[in-house]
XYZ file of C-alpha atoms in Angstrom:
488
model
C 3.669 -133.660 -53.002
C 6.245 -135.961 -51.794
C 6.538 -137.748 -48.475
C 9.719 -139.177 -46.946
C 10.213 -142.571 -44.882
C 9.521 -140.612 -41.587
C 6.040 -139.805 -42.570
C 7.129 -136.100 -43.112
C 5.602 -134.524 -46.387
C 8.039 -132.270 -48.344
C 6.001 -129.172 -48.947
C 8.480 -126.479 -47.809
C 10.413 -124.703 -51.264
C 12.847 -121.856 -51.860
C 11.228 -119.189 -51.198
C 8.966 -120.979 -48.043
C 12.378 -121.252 -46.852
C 13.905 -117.719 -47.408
C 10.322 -116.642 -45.285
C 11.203 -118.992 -42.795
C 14.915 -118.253 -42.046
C 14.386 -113.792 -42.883
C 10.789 -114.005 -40.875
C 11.797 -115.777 -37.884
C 14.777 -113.810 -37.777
C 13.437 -110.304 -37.852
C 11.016 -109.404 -34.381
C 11.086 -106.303 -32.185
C 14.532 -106.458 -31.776
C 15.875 -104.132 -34.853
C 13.514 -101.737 -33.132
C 14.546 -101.726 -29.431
C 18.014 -103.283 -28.866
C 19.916 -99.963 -31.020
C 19.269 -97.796 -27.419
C 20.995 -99.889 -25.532
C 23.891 -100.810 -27.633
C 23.922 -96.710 -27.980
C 24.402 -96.941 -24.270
C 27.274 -99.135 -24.420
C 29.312 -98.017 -26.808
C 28.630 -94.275 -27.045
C 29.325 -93.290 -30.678
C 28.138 -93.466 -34.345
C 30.784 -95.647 -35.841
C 31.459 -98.278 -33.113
C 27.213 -98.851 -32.989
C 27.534 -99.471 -36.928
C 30.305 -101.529 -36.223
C 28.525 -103.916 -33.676
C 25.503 -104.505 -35.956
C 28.196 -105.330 -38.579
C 30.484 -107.528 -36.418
C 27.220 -109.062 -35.706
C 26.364 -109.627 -39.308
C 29.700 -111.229 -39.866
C 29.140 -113.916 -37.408
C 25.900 -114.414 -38.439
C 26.500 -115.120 -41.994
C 29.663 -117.066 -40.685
C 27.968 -119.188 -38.820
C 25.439 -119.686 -41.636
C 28.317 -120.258 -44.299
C 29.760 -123.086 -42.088
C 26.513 -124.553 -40.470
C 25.289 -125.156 -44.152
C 27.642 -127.849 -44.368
C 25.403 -130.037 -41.624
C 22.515 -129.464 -43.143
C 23.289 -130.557 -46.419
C 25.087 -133.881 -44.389
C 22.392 -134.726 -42.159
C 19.204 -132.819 -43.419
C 17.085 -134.927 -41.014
C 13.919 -133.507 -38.811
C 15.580 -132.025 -35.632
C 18.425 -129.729 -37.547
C 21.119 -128.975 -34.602
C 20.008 -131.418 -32.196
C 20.837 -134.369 -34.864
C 24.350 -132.470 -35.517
C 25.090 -132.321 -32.254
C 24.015 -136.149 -31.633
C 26.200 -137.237 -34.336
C 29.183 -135.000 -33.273
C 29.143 -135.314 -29.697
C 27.110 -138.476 -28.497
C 23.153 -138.188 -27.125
C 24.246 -136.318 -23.698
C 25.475 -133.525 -25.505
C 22.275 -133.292 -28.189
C 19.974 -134.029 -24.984
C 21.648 -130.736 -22.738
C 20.802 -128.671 -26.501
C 16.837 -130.186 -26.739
C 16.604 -129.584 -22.922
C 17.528 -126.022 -23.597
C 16.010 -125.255 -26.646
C 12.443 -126.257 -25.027
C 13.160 -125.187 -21.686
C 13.940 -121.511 -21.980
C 15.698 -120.530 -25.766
C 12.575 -121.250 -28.217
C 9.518 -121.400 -25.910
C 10.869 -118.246 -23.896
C 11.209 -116.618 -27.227
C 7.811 -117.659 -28.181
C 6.322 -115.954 -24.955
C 8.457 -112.592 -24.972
C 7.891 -111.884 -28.708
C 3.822 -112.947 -28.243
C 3.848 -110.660 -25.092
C 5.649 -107.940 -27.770
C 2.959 -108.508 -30.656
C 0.468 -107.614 -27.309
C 2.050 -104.262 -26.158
C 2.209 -103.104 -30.087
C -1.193 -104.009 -30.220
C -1.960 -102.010 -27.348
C -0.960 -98.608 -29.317
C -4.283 -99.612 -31.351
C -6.553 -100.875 -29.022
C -5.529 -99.565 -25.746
C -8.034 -102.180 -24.008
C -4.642 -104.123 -24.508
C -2.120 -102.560 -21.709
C -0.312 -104.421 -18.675
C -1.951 -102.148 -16.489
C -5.531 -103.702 -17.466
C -5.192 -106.354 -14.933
C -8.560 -109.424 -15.651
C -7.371 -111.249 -12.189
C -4.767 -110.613 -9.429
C -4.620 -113.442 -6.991
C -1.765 -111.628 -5.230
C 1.372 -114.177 -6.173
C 0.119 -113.790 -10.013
C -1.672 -110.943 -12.346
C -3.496 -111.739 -15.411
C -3.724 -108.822 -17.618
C -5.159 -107.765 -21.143
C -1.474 -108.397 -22.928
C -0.893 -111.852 -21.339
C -4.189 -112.822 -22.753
C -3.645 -111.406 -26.225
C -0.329 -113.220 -26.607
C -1.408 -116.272 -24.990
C -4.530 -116.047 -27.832
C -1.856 -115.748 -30.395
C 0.477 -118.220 -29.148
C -2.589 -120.488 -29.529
C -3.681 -119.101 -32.785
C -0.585 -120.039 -34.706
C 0.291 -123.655 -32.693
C -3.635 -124.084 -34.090
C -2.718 -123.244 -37.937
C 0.553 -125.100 -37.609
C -1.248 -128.496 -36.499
C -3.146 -128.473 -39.582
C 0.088 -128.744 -41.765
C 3.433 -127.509 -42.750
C 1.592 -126.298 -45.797
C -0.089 -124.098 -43.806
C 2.032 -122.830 -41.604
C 4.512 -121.717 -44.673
C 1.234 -119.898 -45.921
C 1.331 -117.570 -43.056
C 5.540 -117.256 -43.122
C 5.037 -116.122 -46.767
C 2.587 -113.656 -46.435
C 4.280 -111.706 -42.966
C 7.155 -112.242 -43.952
C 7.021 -110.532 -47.422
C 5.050 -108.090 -45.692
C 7.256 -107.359 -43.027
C 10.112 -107.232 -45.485
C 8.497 -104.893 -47.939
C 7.053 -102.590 -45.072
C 10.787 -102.119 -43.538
C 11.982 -101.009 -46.827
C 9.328 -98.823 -47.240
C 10.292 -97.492 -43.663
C 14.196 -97.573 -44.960
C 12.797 -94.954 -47.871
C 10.383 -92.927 -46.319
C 12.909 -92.231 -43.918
C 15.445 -91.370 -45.861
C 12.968 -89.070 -48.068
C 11.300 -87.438 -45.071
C 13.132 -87.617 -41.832
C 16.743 -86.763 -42.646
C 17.872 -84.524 -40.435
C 21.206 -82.417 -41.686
C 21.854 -80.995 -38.263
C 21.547 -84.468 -36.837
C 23.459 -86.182 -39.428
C 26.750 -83.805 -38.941
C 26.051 -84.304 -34.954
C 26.397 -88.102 -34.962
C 29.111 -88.835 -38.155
C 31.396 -85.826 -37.100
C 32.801 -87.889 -34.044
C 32.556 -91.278 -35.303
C 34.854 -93.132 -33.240
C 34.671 -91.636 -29.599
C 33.345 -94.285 -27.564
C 31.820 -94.098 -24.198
C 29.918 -96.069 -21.989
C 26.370 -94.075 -20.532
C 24.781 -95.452 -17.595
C 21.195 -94.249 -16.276
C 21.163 -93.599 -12.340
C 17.085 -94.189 -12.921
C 16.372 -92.892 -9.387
C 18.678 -89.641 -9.505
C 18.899 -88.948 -13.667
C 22.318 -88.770 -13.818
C 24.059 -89.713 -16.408
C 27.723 -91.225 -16.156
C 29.647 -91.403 -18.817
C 32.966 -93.152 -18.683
C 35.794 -93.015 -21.865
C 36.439 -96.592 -23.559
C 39.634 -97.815 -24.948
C 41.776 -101.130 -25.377
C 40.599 -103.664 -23.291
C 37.635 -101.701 -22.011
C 36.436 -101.074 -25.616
C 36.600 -104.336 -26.573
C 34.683 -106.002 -22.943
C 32.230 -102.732 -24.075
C 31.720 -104.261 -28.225
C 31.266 -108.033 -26.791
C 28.345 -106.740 -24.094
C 26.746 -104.718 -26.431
C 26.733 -107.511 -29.287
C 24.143 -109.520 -26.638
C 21.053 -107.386 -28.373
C 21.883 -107.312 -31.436
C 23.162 -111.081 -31.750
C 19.385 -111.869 -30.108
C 18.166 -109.648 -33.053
C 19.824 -111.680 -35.646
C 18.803 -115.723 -34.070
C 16.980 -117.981 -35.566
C 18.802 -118.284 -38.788
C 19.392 -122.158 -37.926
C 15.713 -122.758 -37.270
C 15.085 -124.065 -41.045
C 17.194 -126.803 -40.404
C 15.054 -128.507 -37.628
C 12.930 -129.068 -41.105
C 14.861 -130.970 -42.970
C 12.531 -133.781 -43.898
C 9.578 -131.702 -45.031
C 11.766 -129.597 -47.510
C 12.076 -129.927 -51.233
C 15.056 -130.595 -51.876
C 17.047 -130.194 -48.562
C 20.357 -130.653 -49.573
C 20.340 -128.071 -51.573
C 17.169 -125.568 -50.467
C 18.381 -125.346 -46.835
C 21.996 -123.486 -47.102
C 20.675 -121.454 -49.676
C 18.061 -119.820 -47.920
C 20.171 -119.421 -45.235
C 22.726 -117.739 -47.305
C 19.864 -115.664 -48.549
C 17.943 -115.355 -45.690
C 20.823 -114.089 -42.985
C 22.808 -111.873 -46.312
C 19.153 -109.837 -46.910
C 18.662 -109.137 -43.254
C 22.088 -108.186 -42.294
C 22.117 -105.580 -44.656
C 18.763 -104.583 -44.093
C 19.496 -103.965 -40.028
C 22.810 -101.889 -41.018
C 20.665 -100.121 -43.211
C 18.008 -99.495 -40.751
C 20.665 -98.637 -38.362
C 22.032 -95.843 -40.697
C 18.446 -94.494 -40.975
C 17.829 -94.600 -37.486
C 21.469 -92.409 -37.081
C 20.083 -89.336 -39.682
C 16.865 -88.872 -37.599
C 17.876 -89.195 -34.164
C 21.014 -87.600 -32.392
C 22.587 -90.972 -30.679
C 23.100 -88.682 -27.132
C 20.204 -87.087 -25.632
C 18.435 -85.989 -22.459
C 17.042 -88.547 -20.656
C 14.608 -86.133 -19.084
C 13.253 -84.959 -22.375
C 9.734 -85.395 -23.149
C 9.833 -85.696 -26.905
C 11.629 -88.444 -28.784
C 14.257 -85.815 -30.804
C 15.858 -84.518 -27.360
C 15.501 -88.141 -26.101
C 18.046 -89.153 -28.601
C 18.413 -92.889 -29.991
C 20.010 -93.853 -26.774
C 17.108 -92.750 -24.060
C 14.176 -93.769 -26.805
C 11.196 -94.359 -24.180
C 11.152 -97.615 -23.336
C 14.124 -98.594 -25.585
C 11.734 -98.239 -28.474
C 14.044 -96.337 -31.233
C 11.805 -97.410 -33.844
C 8.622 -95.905 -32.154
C 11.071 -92.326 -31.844
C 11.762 -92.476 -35.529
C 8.687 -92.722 -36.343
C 7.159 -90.088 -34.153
C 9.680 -87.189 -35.155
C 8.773 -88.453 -39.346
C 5.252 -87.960 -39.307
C 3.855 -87.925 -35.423
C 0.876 -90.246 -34.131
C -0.074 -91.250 -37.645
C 3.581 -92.885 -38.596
C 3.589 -93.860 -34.821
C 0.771 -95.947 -35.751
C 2.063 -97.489 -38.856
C 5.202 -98.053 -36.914
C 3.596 -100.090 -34.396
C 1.579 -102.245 -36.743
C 4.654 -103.128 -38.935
C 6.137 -104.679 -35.354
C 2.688 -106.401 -34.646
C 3.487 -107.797 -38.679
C 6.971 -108.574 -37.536
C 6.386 -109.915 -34.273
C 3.385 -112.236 -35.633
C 5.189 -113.627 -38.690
C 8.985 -114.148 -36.372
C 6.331 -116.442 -33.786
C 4.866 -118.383 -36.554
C 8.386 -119.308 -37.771
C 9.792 -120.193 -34.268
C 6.483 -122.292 -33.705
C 6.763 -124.135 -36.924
C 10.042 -124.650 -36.191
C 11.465 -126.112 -33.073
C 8.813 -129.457 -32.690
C 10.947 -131.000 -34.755
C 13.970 -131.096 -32.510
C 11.567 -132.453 -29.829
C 10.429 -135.143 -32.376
C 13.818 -135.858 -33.207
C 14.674 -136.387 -29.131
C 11.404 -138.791 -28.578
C 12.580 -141.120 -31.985
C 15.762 -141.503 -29.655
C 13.887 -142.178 -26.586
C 15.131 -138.888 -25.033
C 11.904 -137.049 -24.121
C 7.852 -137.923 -23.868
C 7.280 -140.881 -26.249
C 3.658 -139.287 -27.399
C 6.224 -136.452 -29.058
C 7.593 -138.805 -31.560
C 4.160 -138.846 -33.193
C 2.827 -137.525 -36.619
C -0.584 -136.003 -36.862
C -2.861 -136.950 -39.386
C -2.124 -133.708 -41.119
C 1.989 -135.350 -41.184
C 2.976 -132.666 -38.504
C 4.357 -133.307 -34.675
C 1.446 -132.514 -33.289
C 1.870 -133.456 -29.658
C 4.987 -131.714 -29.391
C 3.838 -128.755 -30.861
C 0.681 -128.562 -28.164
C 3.430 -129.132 -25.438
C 5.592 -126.572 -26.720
C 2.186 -124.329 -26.877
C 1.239 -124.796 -23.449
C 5.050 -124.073 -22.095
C 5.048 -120.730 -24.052
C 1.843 -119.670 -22.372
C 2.838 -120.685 -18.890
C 6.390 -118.312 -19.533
C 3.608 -115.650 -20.621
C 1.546 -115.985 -17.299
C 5.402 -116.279 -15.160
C 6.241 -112.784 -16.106
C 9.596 -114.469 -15.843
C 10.104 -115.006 -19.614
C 11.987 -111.736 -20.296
C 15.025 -113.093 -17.480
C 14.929 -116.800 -18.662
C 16.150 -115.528 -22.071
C 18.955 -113.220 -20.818
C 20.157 -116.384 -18.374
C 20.382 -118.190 -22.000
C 22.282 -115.650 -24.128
C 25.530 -118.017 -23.170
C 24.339 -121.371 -23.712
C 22.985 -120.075 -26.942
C 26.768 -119.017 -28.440
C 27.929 -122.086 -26.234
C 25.749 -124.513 -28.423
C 26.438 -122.837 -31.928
C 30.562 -123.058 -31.147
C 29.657 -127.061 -30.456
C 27.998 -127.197 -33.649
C 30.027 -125.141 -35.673
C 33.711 -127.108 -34.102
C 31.379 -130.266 -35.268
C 32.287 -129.465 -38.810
C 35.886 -130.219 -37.609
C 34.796 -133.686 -35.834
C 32.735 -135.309 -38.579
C 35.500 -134.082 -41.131
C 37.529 -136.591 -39.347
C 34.560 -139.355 -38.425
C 33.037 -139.309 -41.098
C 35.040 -138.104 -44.407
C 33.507 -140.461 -46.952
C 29.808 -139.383 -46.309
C 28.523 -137.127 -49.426
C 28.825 -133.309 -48.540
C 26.815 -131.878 -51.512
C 28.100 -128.581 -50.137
C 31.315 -127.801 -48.279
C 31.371 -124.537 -45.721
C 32.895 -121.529 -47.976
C 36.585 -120.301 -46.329
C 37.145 -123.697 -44.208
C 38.838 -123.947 -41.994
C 39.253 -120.232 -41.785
C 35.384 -118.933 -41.594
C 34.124 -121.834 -39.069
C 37.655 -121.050 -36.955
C 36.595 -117.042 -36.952
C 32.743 -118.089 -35.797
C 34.519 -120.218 -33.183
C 36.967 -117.693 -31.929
C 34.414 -114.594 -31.931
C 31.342 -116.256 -30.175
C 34.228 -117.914 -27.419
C 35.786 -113.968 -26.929
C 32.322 -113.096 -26.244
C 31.478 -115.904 -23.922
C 34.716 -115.689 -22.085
C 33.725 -111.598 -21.390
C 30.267 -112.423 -20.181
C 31.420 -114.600 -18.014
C 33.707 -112.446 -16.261
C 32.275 -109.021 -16.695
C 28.436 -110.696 -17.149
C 27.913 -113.227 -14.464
C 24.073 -112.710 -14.582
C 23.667 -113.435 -18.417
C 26.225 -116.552 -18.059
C 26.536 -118.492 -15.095
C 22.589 -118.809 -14.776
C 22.119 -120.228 -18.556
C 25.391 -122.527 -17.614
C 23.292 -123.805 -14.473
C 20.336 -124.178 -16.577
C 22.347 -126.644 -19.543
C 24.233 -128.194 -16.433
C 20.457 -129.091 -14.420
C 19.911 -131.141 -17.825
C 22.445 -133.632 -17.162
C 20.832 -135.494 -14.194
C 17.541 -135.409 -15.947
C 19.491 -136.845 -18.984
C 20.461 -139.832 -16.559
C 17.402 -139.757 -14.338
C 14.486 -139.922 -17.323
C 16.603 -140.485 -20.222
C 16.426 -144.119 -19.838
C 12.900 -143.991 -18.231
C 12.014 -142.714 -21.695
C 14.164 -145.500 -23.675
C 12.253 -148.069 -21.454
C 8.126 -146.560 -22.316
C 9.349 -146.029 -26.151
C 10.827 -149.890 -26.067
């Protein structure tokens, strides 16, 4: 075991790292967000084709961002990019965001999803099991389980890197293993040849399907040129959500064996397995279920994939394989997933708030090591934040108002490349990003198309996360230096 100067020990290998990028990657998302791209687009071939434009970007952006992390691989990943690139104000508006809404709101909604899954076990566990209503706020059975598990896994993590890499290892093999299984058994038992001719005859006729929930009608209106491509952008919000996190291993950087090196590997690795793996799962999804259906229906094959109760594809697929039995495997392979993607975000983001406190940018107590060579304080901050988003009931809108900012701060990172080409070209780059300038130019252009269509055709997923980065910049001014002046 190694330490470095920081007090950080270096415990976190290969294949920790391959856990940590594929585990905190993979949630509920590759089994809920397929129904409502289904909805935007309308057919077969341009679904495929969002969860592969999707993939593209993904392992674009992880190509390029590799070359920062093996530059700078520091404790605090994108924040210290971002700081170097762009000045503190910049890096500050990212940490502010990061702990305000993108990680601990992620924290909250996939704890509050490990809950509900649970709840197909142990129905004790349902949002309409309600422990205390004092009228402005309801405190039900869910909230508490994912509160408990919230708690559970800041707990484990405070005792050590070590042993929160334990726990990534052993969900996230599972998880990985269990969705191939799911991959094979569905293939070998739930093909359906009437469905599979329904969905792959018409590949390319896209249409978007809105719900009038109150009435049940459904309209469906033809896409094409411009329309087609507004209709691709919207519907790659989901599935882009599905696929975060990849960067998350590099807020790690000084607790992993041999970071230079370890870091844009398992990213490669990481983002390459489960792109392929949510195509894949895609394709199964699309010889089980017919993508149109009746909303009205009550069993999951007349649903179709794009009226799946509740979103929840993964739960239909499941139920026309093998009925309540696969039903139940189904939902305890997303209590896997959803457990292992929270202990990966949890591990993960404390060190961007460590990073911010060494630089006198947020509380001074966060800039700490525990006696176990973790952030502890910051990790019990971010703990208690998650749980407060749980008890809001607010979580679920805080991460839509986000979904810009997000792309916003991975085009600033990913353009940094560019800056600190020019700044700094002497500085050792033990790895270059593949395709440069081309692939960091196509992340770039792609993520910007899509920001520039949310905000004009989705004001309510952009301007709201633009408010939120823009309220950082007085506190930046207001208690940045207050910060400086308690650290000094």
């Amino acid at each position: 075991m190694s330490e470095t100067s920081t007090g950080f020990k270096r415990e976190i290998k290969l294949f920790d790292a391959v856990m940590l990028v594929a585990g905190s990657m993979i949630g509920s998302g590759i089994f809920i967000v397929s129904a409502d791209i289904g909805r935007s687009v309308g057919s077969t071939g341009y679904l495929l084709l969002v969860w592969g434009l999707t993939g593209l970007m993904t392992l674009a952006g992880a190509l390029s961002y590799g070359e920062l992390t093996s530059l700078m691989p520091r404790a605090g990943g994108q924040y210290v990019y971002l700081r170097e690139s762009y000045g503190p104000l910049v890096a500050f508006l990212y940490g502010w965001t990061l702990f305000l809404v993108i990680q601990s709101g992620t924290i909250a909604a996939v704890g509050v999803a490990f809950a509900r899954f649970t709840g197909v076990l142990a129905p004790w566990f349902s949002e309409e099991n309600v422990l205390l209503d004092l009228g402005f706020l309801q405190f039900n059975t869910v909230q508490l389980l994912a509160i408990a598990s919230i708690v559970l896994l800041t707990l484990i993590n405070q005792q050590g890197v070590r042993n929160g890499t334990i726990i990534q290892n052993i969900f996230g093999s599972t998880k990985l293993i269990a969705l191939f299984a799911l991959l094979g058994f569905g293939l070998l038992l739930g093909t359906n040849p009437d469905v599979i001719d329904l969905n792959f005859s018409n590949l390319w006729d896209a249409q978007s399907v809105v719900l009038d929930k109150e009435s049940g009608a459904i309209t469906r209106t033809t896409l094409s040129g411009w329309a087609l491509l507004v209709g691709i952008s919207t519907a790659m919000i989901g599935s882009l959500f599905s696929s975060d996190s990849w960067n998350n291993i590099g807020f790690s950087g000084d607790e992993i064996v041999n970071p230079k090196r370890t870091i844009v590997l398992s990213m490669a690795i990481g983002t390459a397995l489960v792109t392929i793996l949510y195509i894949l799962i895609n394709v199964v999804y699309l010889t089980i279920l017919p993508l149109q259906g009746d909303p009205g229906a009550t069993d999951a094959l007349s649903r179709g994939l794009q009226f799946a109760s509740n979103d929840r594809v993964g739960t239909a697929v499941a139920e026309v394989i093998g009925g309540a039995p696969a039903t139940i495997a189904i939902a305890i392979l997303i209590m896997i997933s959803t457990f292992g993607c929270n202990n990966g975000v949890i591990l993960s983001a404390p060190r961007v708030y460590y990073a911010m406190a060494k630089d006198g940018l947020f509380f001074p107590n966060m800039a700490k090591l525990n006696k176990n060579g973790v952030p502890g304080a910051a990790l019990a901050i971010q703990c208690v934040w998650a749980c407060v988003l749980c008890l809001s009931g607010r979580y679920s809108d805080l991460l839509d108002y986000v979904i810009f900012a997000v792309l916003l701060f991975y085009i600033l990172t990913i353009a940094g490349i560019f800056i600190l080409r020019r700044t700094m070209p002497d500085a050792p780059r033990p790895y270059k990003a593949i395709g440069y300038p081309v692939l960091p130019a196509l992340y770039i252009l792609m993520a910007s198309f899509i920001c520039i269509v949310l905000l004009i055709y989705k004001p309510n997923y952009s301007w709201p996360g633009l408010i939120l980065v823009g309220v950082g910049i007085p506190v930046y001014f207001l208690f940045g230096k207050r910060f400086q002046r308690v650290q000094e």
